[in-house]
Amino acid sequence: MLVTTILNSIEKRKGFVYGKARMGLDSEGNKRIEIPIIPRRNSKASCSNCGLACRSYDRLPERCFEYVPLWGIAVVLVYAMRRVMCPECGVKVERVPWASGKSPITSSLAIFLADWAKVLSWQEVARRFGVNWRQVFESVRHVVTYGLSHRDLSGVTAIGVDEIQCGHGHRYLTVVYQLCGGTRRLLYVGKDREAVSLSAFFDEMGAPWCAGVRHACSDMWKAYLKVIRERLPNAVHILDRFHIVKLLNEAVDKVRREEDCALRKKGLDLLKGLKYVFLKRPENLTPGQQEALMGIMGQRWLRSVRAYLWKEKFQLFWEYTSPFWAQRYLRRWCKGAMRSRLAPIKKFVKTIRSHEDLIMNWFKAKKLYSSGAVEGMNRKINLVTRKAYGYKSHEVLKIALFHTLGHLPEPEMTHRF
Ligand SMILES: [Zn+2]
């Protein structure tokens, strides 16, 4: 069977025929299969600007378009682009169905590489298929761009808003994701964590869409609180459990760090290696950690132990079903914790008190948005940003995030490789 016969059966192109495949060499002397493409006689070319079928004007020198490798050998389609005389746009290069814009990669290869980029790192994809990192990026971008312009965002009634720290220093991203229905998908990625980072998304979606949002979860970041209040008129705004627990954990950890430091100066290492013992839920501790916890609990004079106990008491708050009793418990807890003489815990109390309404909304939303959904999404996003440490630009990170978490529709392919 000829290679062109195979190509014709998986990817027939109207107006073009495949010529005879030949073995050739690339610029570095590696073997490759070259398949010429010839326009059918009397077929018209399409203007790349408006798509109109026009008379061709002249032809440019041959160009190579990389195709999916066969048996580990690179495959290129070779074609001399025609220029057209478009009555609307003037002299333009033609539009070809196997690649978009000036890309040297065929759409088939782009979809193929992007598919692999979901399971392997971009570096690894590049290595395995003999392309460079840039080409893998371009492929993923091709697929993501298609997905973003074809996705359906209607019917989204619950969203989560989060800030993600990435890289060194204080670089942040604002992300919005869907919390309703069967899918948890990424809807938006914006630069920084300013009010405009978030309002740009609502601008993009328009007022009718915003009016359809019934629940919005976020952390306590001021800029988000303000934008959500102003832009989502029908949404119950919930400060979700995950972010509150995280904040309290940070307070406990701060107490431990300061105390550990002070103890070490006196030559005591009582708190050594106990970071996660204090932070984890007791039911998640390993047997060794459980033992360590039992041991340290005897030392009630330790500030870290007291902070831990306040944290555990706070946990009961989430168990309530009635908003009334939950609120009563919360207020009592706050009152007690204010007398704890632990500065980080007191600071947490102040934050809780000033956001009590929004925290209580969690109960009003009938605990619909458990911390699991928000936490799971937060973790996934962090995983991508960490893996993407080398992605210096915002653009690259954004593409990577949408590719893995956007649940985007993919361009159709006549053949799945
Ligand atoms: Zn045109």
Short mmCIF file of C-alpha atoms and ligand atoms in Angstrom, two decimals:
data_model
loop_
_atom_site.label_atom_id
_atom_site.label_comp_id
_atom_site.label_asym_id
_atom_site.label_seq_id
_atom_site.Cartn_x
_atom_site.Cartn_y
_atom_site.Cartn_z
CA MET A 1 0.00 0.00 0.00
CA LEU A 2 1.30 3.44 -0.82
CA VAL A 3 1.64 6.09 1.87
CA THR A 4 -0.55 8.36 -0.23
CA THR A 5 -3.29 5.72 -0.27
CA ILE A 6 -3.26 5.71 3.53
CA LEU A 7 -3.31 9.50 3.62
CA ASN A 8 -6.21 9.63 1.20
CA SER A 9 -8.19 7.29 3.37
CA ILE A 10 -7.64 9.24 6.60
CA GLU A 11 -7.31 12.79 5.41
CA LYS A 12 -8.67 13.55 1.97
CA ARG A 13 -8.52 17.24 1.07
CA LYS A 14 -10.91 18.80 -1.37
CA GLY A 15 -9.13 20.57 -4.20
CA PHE A 16 -5.76 18.93 -3.48
CA VAL A 17 -4.11 15.60 -4.24
CA TYR A 18 -1.14 13.89 -2.63
CA GLY A 19 1.84 13.29 -4.88
CA LYS A 20 4.30 10.43 -4.66
CA ALA A 21 5.95 10.10 -1.27
CA ARG A 22 9.74 10.19 -1.21
CA MET A 23 12.48 9.76 1.33
CA GLY A 24 14.39 12.97 2.04
CA LEU A 25 16.66 14.63 4.59
CA ASP A 26 15.97 17.53 6.91
CA SER A 27 18.41 20.38 7.53
CA GLU A 28 20.24 18.30 10.15
CA GLY A 29 20.60 15.30 7.89
CA ASN A 30 17.87 13.18 9.51
CA LYS A 31 15.67 10.98 7.35
CA ARG A 32 12.16 12.11 6.70
CA ILE A 33 9.23 11.19 4.50
CA GLU A 34 8.24 13.98 2.15
CA ILE A 35 4.79 14.01 0.64
CA PRO A 36 4.13 16.63 -2.00
CA ILE A 37 0.71 18.21 -2.24
CA ILE A 38 -0.57 19.34 -5.60
CA PRO A 39 -3.60 21.54 -6.18
CA ARG A 40 -6.15 20.03 -8.53
CA ARG A 41 -6.13 21.55 -11.93
CA ASN A 42 -8.69 24.34 -12.28
CA SER A 43 -9.34 24.37 -8.54
CA LYS A 44 -9.51 27.82 -7.04
CA ALA A 45 -7.52 28.91 -4.00
CA SER A 46 -9.11 30.59 -0.96
CA CYS A 47 -8.07 34.01 0.24
CA SER A 48 -6.46 33.64 3.68
CA ASN A 49 -8.11 36.82 4.83
CA CYS A 50 -11.75 36.37 3.82
CA GLY A 51 -11.94 32.78 2.57
CA LEU A 52 -13.28 33.74 -0.86
CA ALA A 53 -12.34 31.37 -3.70
CA CYS A 54 -10.16 33.35 -6.08
CA ARG A 55 -8.06 33.05 -9.17
CA SER A 56 -4.48 32.30 -8.30
CA TYR A 57 -1.86 34.86 -9.07
CA ASP A 58 1.49 33.13 -8.62
CA ARG A 59 3.18 30.56 -6.39
CA LEU A 60 5.62 30.94 -3.53
CA PRO A 61 8.64 28.67 -2.97
CA GLU A 62 7.88 25.24 -1.48
CA ARG A 63 7.21 25.03 2.24
CA CYS A 64 7.17 22.08 4.61
CA PHE A 65 4.32 21.34 7.00
CA GLU A 66 5.10 18.82 9.68
CA TYR A 67 2.75 15.88 9.87
CA VAL A 68 2.32 13.02 12.37
CA PRO A 69 5.48 10.84 12.35
CA LEU A 70 5.23 7.35 10.87
CA TRP A 71 7.22 4.47 12.40
CA GLY A 72 9.39 7.01 14.19
CA ILE A 73 10.24 8.80 10.96
CA ALA A 74 9.31 12.47 10.58
CA VAL A 75 6.72 13.19 7.91
CA VAL A 76 6.34 16.50 6.11
CA LEU A 77 3.81 17.71 3.58
CA VAL A 78 5.50 19.80 0.91
CA TYR A 79 3.52 22.49 -0.80
CA ALA A 80 4.13 25.67 -2.74
CA MET A 81 1.50 28.13 -1.54
CA ARG A 82 -0.43 30.01 -4.19
CA ARG A 83 -1.05 33.70 -3.95
CA VAL A 84 -4.48 34.92 -4.88
CA MET A 85 -5.84 38.10 -6.31
CA CYS A 86 -8.79 38.69 -4.01
CA PRO A 87 -11.29 41.29 -5.20
CA GLU A 88 -11.83 42.30 -1.54
CA CYS A 89 -8.38 42.04 0.02
CA GLY A 90 -5.91 42.36 -2.85
CA VAL A 91 -2.94 40.02 -3.20
CA LYS A 92 -2.98 37.44 -0.39
CA VAL A 93 -1.47 34.04 0.33
CA GLU A 94 -4.02 31.24 0.07
CA ARG A 95 -5.64 29.46 3.00
CA VAL A 96 -4.86 25.75 3.20
CA PRO A 97 -7.06 23.24 5.02
CA TRP A 98 -4.28 21.31 6.77
CA ALA A 99 -2.66 24.16 8.71
CA SER A 100 -3.63 27.52 10.12
CA GLY A 101 -1.97 30.88 9.65
CA LYS A 102 1.79 30.79 9.28
CA SER A 103 2.15 27.66 11.39
CA PRO A 104 4.67 25.13 10.08
CA ILE A 105 2.73 22.38 11.89
CA THR A 106 -0.32 20.68 10.39
CA SER A 107 -3.49 20.70 12.45
CA SER A 108 -3.29 16.91 12.63
CA LEU A 109 0.13 17.04 14.25
CA ALA A 110 -0.97 19.84 16.58
CA ILE A 111 -3.91 17.79 17.84
CA PHE A 112 -1.71 14.72 18.15
CA LEU A 113 1.00 16.51 20.18
CA ALA A 114 -1.51 18.39 22.33
CA ASP A 115 -3.17 15.10 23.18
CA TRP A 116 0.12 13.68 24.42
CA ALA A 117 0.85 16.91 26.29
CA LYS A 118 -2.03 16.02 28.58
CA VAL A 119 -0.20 13.02 29.96
CA LEU A 120 3.46 13.92 29.44
CA SER A 121 5.38 17.10 30.17
CA TRP A 122 5.86 19.35 27.16
CA GLN A 123 9.58 18.69 27.29
CA GLU A 124 8.96 14.97 27.14
CA VAL A 125 6.53 15.26 24.24
CA ALA A 126 9.09 17.30 22.32
CA ARG A 127 11.77 14.71 22.97
CA ARG A 128 9.66 11.71 22.04
CA PHE A 129 8.33 13.07 18.80
CA GLY A 130 11.42 14.86 17.61
CA VAL A 131 10.01 18.37 17.74
CA ASN A 132 11.05 21.32 19.89
CA TRP A 133 9.38 22.80 22.96
CA ARG A 134 8.07 25.73 20.98
CA GLN A 135 6.27 23.43 18.55
CA VAL A 136 4.59 21.59 21.40
CA PHE A 137 3.51 24.92 22.85
CA GLU A 138 2.15 26.07 19.49
CA SER A 139 0.25 22.81 19.16
CA VAL A 140 -1.35 23.14 22.56
CA ARG A 141 -2.18 26.76 21.81
CA HIS A 142 -3.83 25.72 18.56
CA VAL A 143 -6.09 23.27 20.36
CA VAL A 144 -6.82 25.61 23.28
CA THR A 145 -7.66 28.53 20.98
CA TYR A 146 -10.13 26.33 19.14
CA GLY A 147 -11.60 25.10 22.43
CA LEU A 148 -12.03 28.57 23.88
CA SER A 149 -13.89 29.80 20.84
CA HIS A 150 -16.19 26.75 20.75
CA ARG A 151 -17.01 26.21 24.41
CA ASP A 152 -20.44 26.66 25.87
CA LEU A 153 -20.64 28.65 29.09
CA SER A 154 -24.39 28.87 29.36
CA GLY A 155 -26.10 27.39 32.37
CA VAL A 156 -23.26 28.06 34.82
CA THR A 157 -24.92 28.84 38.15
CA ALA A 158 -22.09 28.42 40.64
CA ILE A 159 -18.53 29.64 40.39
CA GLY A 160 -15.43 29.68 42.54
CA VAL A 161 -12.93 32.54 42.48
CA ASP A 162 -9.40 32.00 43.68
CA GLU A 163 -6.00 33.62 43.73
CA ILE A 164 -3.06 31.45 42.83
CA GLN A 165 0.48 32.34 43.71
CA CYS A 166 2.95 31.25 41.10
CA GLY A 167 6.67 31.20 40.82
CA HIS A 168 8.97 33.14 43.06
CA GLY A 169 8.05 36.49 44.50
CA HIS A 170 4.56 37.81 44.52
CA ARG A 171 3.09 36.91 41.19
CA TYR A 172 -0.56 36.04 41.31
CA LEU A 173 -3.21 34.78 38.99
CA THR A 174 -6.94 35.19 39.37
CA VAL A 175 -8.82 32.08 38.36
CA VAL A 176 -12.53 31.39 38.03
CA TYR A 177 -13.95 27.91 37.83
CA GLN A 178 -17.29 26.23 37.55
CA LEU A 179 -18.62 24.51 40.65
CA CYS A 180 -22.02 23.32 39.45
CA GLY A 181 -23.06 20.36 37.34
CA GLY A 182 -20.90 17.34 36.82
CA THR A 183 -17.79 19.20 35.74
CA ARG A 184 -15.32 21.29 37.67
CA ARG A 185 -13.71 23.24 34.92
CA LEU A 186 -11.55 26.27 34.62
CA LEU A 187 -13.41 29.22 33.10
CA TYR A 188 -10.98 32.06 33.30
CA VAL A 189 -7.37 32.97 34.05
CA GLY A 190 -6.41 36.61 34.67
CA LYS A 191 -3.21 38.39 35.55
CA ASP A 192 -2.65 39.55 39.17
CA ARG A 193 -5.32 39.63 41.85
CA GLU A 194 -6.64 43.14 41.48
CA ALA A 195 -10.27 44.10 41.13
CA VAL A 196 -9.78 44.48 37.37
CA SER A 197 -8.36 40.97 37.11
CA LEU A 198 -11.76 39.64 38.08
CA SER A 199 -14.08 42.27 36.64
CA ALA A 200 -12.50 41.70 33.22
CA PHE A 201 -14.04 38.22 33.29
CA PHE A 202 -17.50 39.51 34.14
CA ASP A 203 -17.17 42.14 31.39
CA GLU A 204 -16.34 39.40 28.94
CA MET A 205 -19.34 37.29 30.01
CA GLY A 206 -21.85 40.15 30.05
CA ALA A 207 -24.59 41.12 32.47
CA PRO A 208 -27.20 38.44 31.54
CA TRP A 209 -24.69 35.67 32.24
CA CYS A 210 -23.69 37.30 35.55
CA ALA A 211 -27.35 37.48 36.55
CA GLY A 212 -27.60 33.72 36.14
CA VAL A 213 -24.93 33.02 38.74
CA ARG A 214 -26.60 31.96 42.02
CA HIS A 215 -23.61 31.01 44.12
CA ALA A 216 -20.08 32.38 44.20
CA CYS A 217 -17.35 31.00 46.45
CA SER A 218 -14.17 32.86 47.22
CA ASP A 219 -11.59 33.55 49.87
CA MET A 220 -11.46 36.79 51.86
CA TRP A 221 -9.40 38.82 49.45
CA LYS A 222 -10.87 42.34 49.49
CA ALA A 223 -10.74 43.01 45.78
CA TYR A 224 -12.77 39.87 45.03
CA LEU A 225 -15.34 40.57 47.75
CA LYS A 226 -16.02 43.95 46.26
CA VAL A 227 -16.22 42.83 42.63
CA ILE A 228 -18.48 39.86 43.44
CA ARG A 229 -20.80 42.10 45.44
CA GLU A 230 -21.07 44.59 42.61
CA ARG A 231 -21.20 42.31 39.61
CA LEU A 232 -23.20 39.26 40.65
CA PRO A 233 -26.51 40.71 41.83
CA ASN A 234 -28.29 37.37 42.27
CA ALA A 235 -25.50 35.36 43.83
CA VAL A 236 -25.20 34.23 47.41
CA HIS A 237 -21.57 34.92 48.18
CA ILE A 238 -19.95 32.17 50.21
CA LEU A 239 -16.62 32.28 51.95
CA ASP A 240 -15.83 28.66 51.50
CA ARG A 241 -14.71 26.30 54.18
CA PHE A 242 -11.45 25.42 52.47
CA HIS A 243 -10.08 28.95 52.59
CA ILE A 244 -11.14 29.53 56.18
CA VAL A 245 -9.55 26.29 57.33
CA LYS A 246 -6.43 27.25 55.43
CA LEU A 247 -6.29 30.62 57.15
CA LEU A 248 -6.67 29.06 60.59
CA ASN A 249 -3.97 26.51 59.76
CA GLU A 250 -1.65 29.34 58.83
CA ALA A 251 -2.30 30.97 62.21
CA VAL A 252 -1.55 27.71 64.06
CA ASP A 253 1.60 27.24 62.04
CA LYS A 254 2.75 30.75 62.82
CA VAL A 255 2.37 30.11 66.55
CA ARG A 256 4.34 26.88 66.21
CA ARG A 257 7.14 28.45 64.18
CA GLU A 258 7.62 31.33 66.62
CA GLU A 259 7.56 29.04 69.62
CA ASP A 260 9.88 26.52 68.02
CA CYS A 261 12.34 29.31 67.36
CA ALA A 262 12.18 30.54 70.95
CA LEU A 263 12.56 27.01 72.36
CA ARG A 264 15.56 26.23 70.21
CA LYS A 265 17.32 29.26 71.61
CA LYS A 266 16.94 27.61 75.00
CA GLY A 267 18.24 24.36 73.59
CA LEU A 268 14.87 22.59 73.49
CA ASP A 269 13.61 20.77 70.44
CA LEU A 270 10.17 19.72 71.73
CA LEU A 271 8.43 20.89 68.56
CA LYS A 272 10.85 19.43 66.09
CA GLY A 273 9.16 17.71 63.13
CA LEU A 274 5.65 18.42 64.40
CA LYS A 275 4.51 20.83 61.69
CA TYR A 276 2.07 18.44 60.02
CA VAL A 277 1.02 16.84 63.28
CA PHE A 278 -0.54 20.19 64.17
CA LEU A 279 -1.92 20.92 60.72
CA LYS A 280 -3.47 17.63 59.65
CA ARG A 281 -6.88 16.46 60.71
CA PRO A 282 -6.42 13.90 63.54
CA GLU A 283 -8.06 11.16 61.45
CA ASN A 284 -5.46 11.64 58.73
CA LEU A 285 -2.41 11.23 60.93
CA THR A 286 -0.07 8.28 60.47
CA PRO A 287 0.36 5.99 63.51
CA GLY A 288 3.74 7.64 64.20
CA GLN A 289 2.23 11.12 64.01
CA GLN A 290 -0.63 10.06 66.28
CA GLU A 291 1.85 8.97 68.88
CA ALA A 292 3.74 12.25 68.59
CA LEU A 293 0.47 14.13 69.05
CA MET A 294 -0.44 12.17 72.18
CA GLY A 295 2.99 12.89 73.56
CA ILE A 296 2.93 16.61 72.96
CA MET A 297 -0.66 17.05 74.20
CA GLY A 298 0.60 16.47 77.73
CA GLN A 299 2.51 19.75 77.51
CA ARG A 300 -0.44 22.09 77.88
CA TRP A 301 1.83 24.99 78.68
CA LEU A 302 3.01 25.06 75.07
CA ARG A 303 1.48 27.84 73.01
CA SER A 304 1.40 25.54 69.98
CA VAL A 305 -0.69 23.00 71.86
CA ARG A 306 -3.17 25.68 72.88
CA ALA A 307 -3.39 26.97 69.33
CA TYR A 308 -3.99 23.42 68.13
CA LEU A 309 -6.83 22.95 70.60
CA TRP A 310 -8.49 26.16 69.43
CA LYS A 311 -8.24 24.91 65.88
CA GLU A 312 -9.82 21.58 66.77
CA LYS A 313 -12.65 23.33 68.59
CA PHE A 314 -13.31 25.47 65.54
CA GLN A 315 -13.74 22.32 63.49
CA LEU A 316 -17.03 21.61 65.31
CA PHE A 317 -18.52 24.72 63.75
CA TRP A 318 -18.79 22.96 60.38
CA GLU A 319 -20.77 20.10 61.89
CA TYR A 320 -23.82 22.25 62.59
CA THR A 321 -26.82 22.08 60.30
CA SER A 322 -28.84 24.94 61.73
CA PRO A 323 -27.42 28.35 60.83
CA PHE A 324 -28.75 29.70 64.12
CA TRP A 325 -26.80 27.29 66.31
CA ALA A 326 -23.78 27.46 64.09
CA GLN A 327 -23.65 31.22 64.48
CA ARG A 328 -24.04 30.95 68.24
CA TYR A 329 -21.18 28.48 68.37
CA LEU A 330 -19.01 30.66 66.15
CA ARG A 331 -19.53 33.71 68.35
CA ARG A 332 -18.76 31.79 71.48
CA TRP A 333 -15.62 30.36 69.91
CA CYS A 334 -14.50 33.83 68.83
CA LYS A 335 -15.04 35.23 72.30
CA GLY A 336 -12.97 32.49 73.88
CA ALA A 337 -10.22 32.57 71.28
CA MET A 338 -9.84 36.34 71.76
CA ARG A 339 -8.64 35.55 75.29
CA SER A 340 -6.15 32.96 74.12
CA ARG A 341 -3.18 35.36 74.30
CA LEU A 342 -2.06 33.96 70.94
CA ALA A 343 -1.63 36.86 68.54
CA PRO A 344 -2.05 34.91 65.25
CA ILE A 345 -5.23 33.27 66.57
CA LYS A 346 -6.61 36.63 67.66
CA LYS A 347 -5.89 38.01 64.24
CA PHE A 348 -7.86 35.13 62.74
CA VAL A 349 -10.78 35.92 65.06
CA LYS A 350 -10.84 39.52 63.85
CA THR A 351 -10.96 38.36 60.24
CA ILE A 352 -13.78 35.93 61.02
CA ARG A 353 -15.77 38.56 62.86
CA SER A 354 -15.58 41.04 60.03
CA HIS A 355 -16.78 38.44 57.52
CA GLU A 356 -19.36 36.65 59.61
CA ASP A 357 -22.24 37.17 57.17
CA LEU A 358 -20.37 35.62 54.29
CA ILE A 359 -19.20 32.71 56.37
CA MET A 360 -22.73 32.02 57.53
CA ASN A 361 -23.79 31.94 53.87
CA TRP A 362 -22.05 28.60 53.70
CA PHE A 363 -24.84 27.23 55.87
CA LYS A 364 -27.50 29.09 53.96
CA ALA A 365 -26.28 27.45 50.76
CA LYS A 366 -26.98 24.21 52.65
CA LYS A 367 -23.32 23.23 52.62
CA LEU A 368 -23.75 22.66 48.91
CA TYR A 369 -20.20 23.63 48.16
CA SER A 370 -18.18 21.42 50.38
CA SER A 371 -14.55 22.30 50.77
CA GLY A 372 -13.77 19.31 48.59
CA ALA A 373 -14.76 20.94 45.32
CA VAL A 374 -12.90 24.18 45.98
CA GLU A 375 -9.90 22.45 47.48
CA GLY A 376 -9.68 19.92 44.66
CA MET A 377 -9.65 22.63 42.02
CA ASN A 378 -7.17 24.71 44.00
CA ARG A 379 -4.83 21.74 44.25
CA LYS A 380 -5.06 20.89 40.55
CA ILE A 381 -4.31 24.45 39.54
CA ASN A 382 -1.35 24.59 41.89
CA LEU A 383 -0.04 21.37 40.42
CA VAL A 384 -0.04 22.80 36.92
CA THR A 385 1.55 26.09 37.95
CA ARG A 386 4.26 24.24 39.84
CA LYS A 387 4.93 21.85 36.98
CA ALA A 388 4.97 24.87 34.74
CA TYR A 389 7.71 26.58 36.71
CA GLY A 390 9.65 27.15 33.54
CA TYR A 391 6.73 28.91 31.92
CA LYS A 392 7.87 32.42 32.40
CA SER A 393 5.16 34.15 30.51
CA HIS A 394 1.59 34.58 31.61
CA GLU A 395 0.44 33.48 28.15
CA VAL A 396 2.15 30.08 28.37
CA LEU A 397 0.84 29.39 31.86
CA LYS A 398 -2.66 30.34 30.82
CA ILE A 399 -2.57 27.96 27.84
CA ALA A 400 -1.24 25.15 30.06
CA LEU A 401 -3.99 25.71 32.62
CA PHE A 402 -6.79 25.75 30.08
CA HIS A 403 -5.37 22.70 28.35
CA THR A 404 -5.41 20.53 31.47
CA LEU A 405 -8.37 21.99 33.39
CA GLY A 406 -10.62 23.72 30.88
CA HIS A 407 -12.52 20.62 29.64
CA LEU A 408 -12.50 22.33 26.26
CA PRO A 409 -14.09 20.91 23.14
CA GLU A 410 -11.44 19.63 20.76
CA PRO A 411 -11.16 20.21 17.02
CA GLU A 412 -12.54 17.35 15.01
CA MET A 413 -10.20 14.98 13.35
CA THR A 414 -11.10 12.59 10.60
CA HIS A 415 -8.68 10.09 12.07
CA ARG A 416 -7.52 9.60 15.68
CA PHE A 417 -3.90 8.62 15.80
ZN ZN B 1 -10.06 38.12 0.59
#
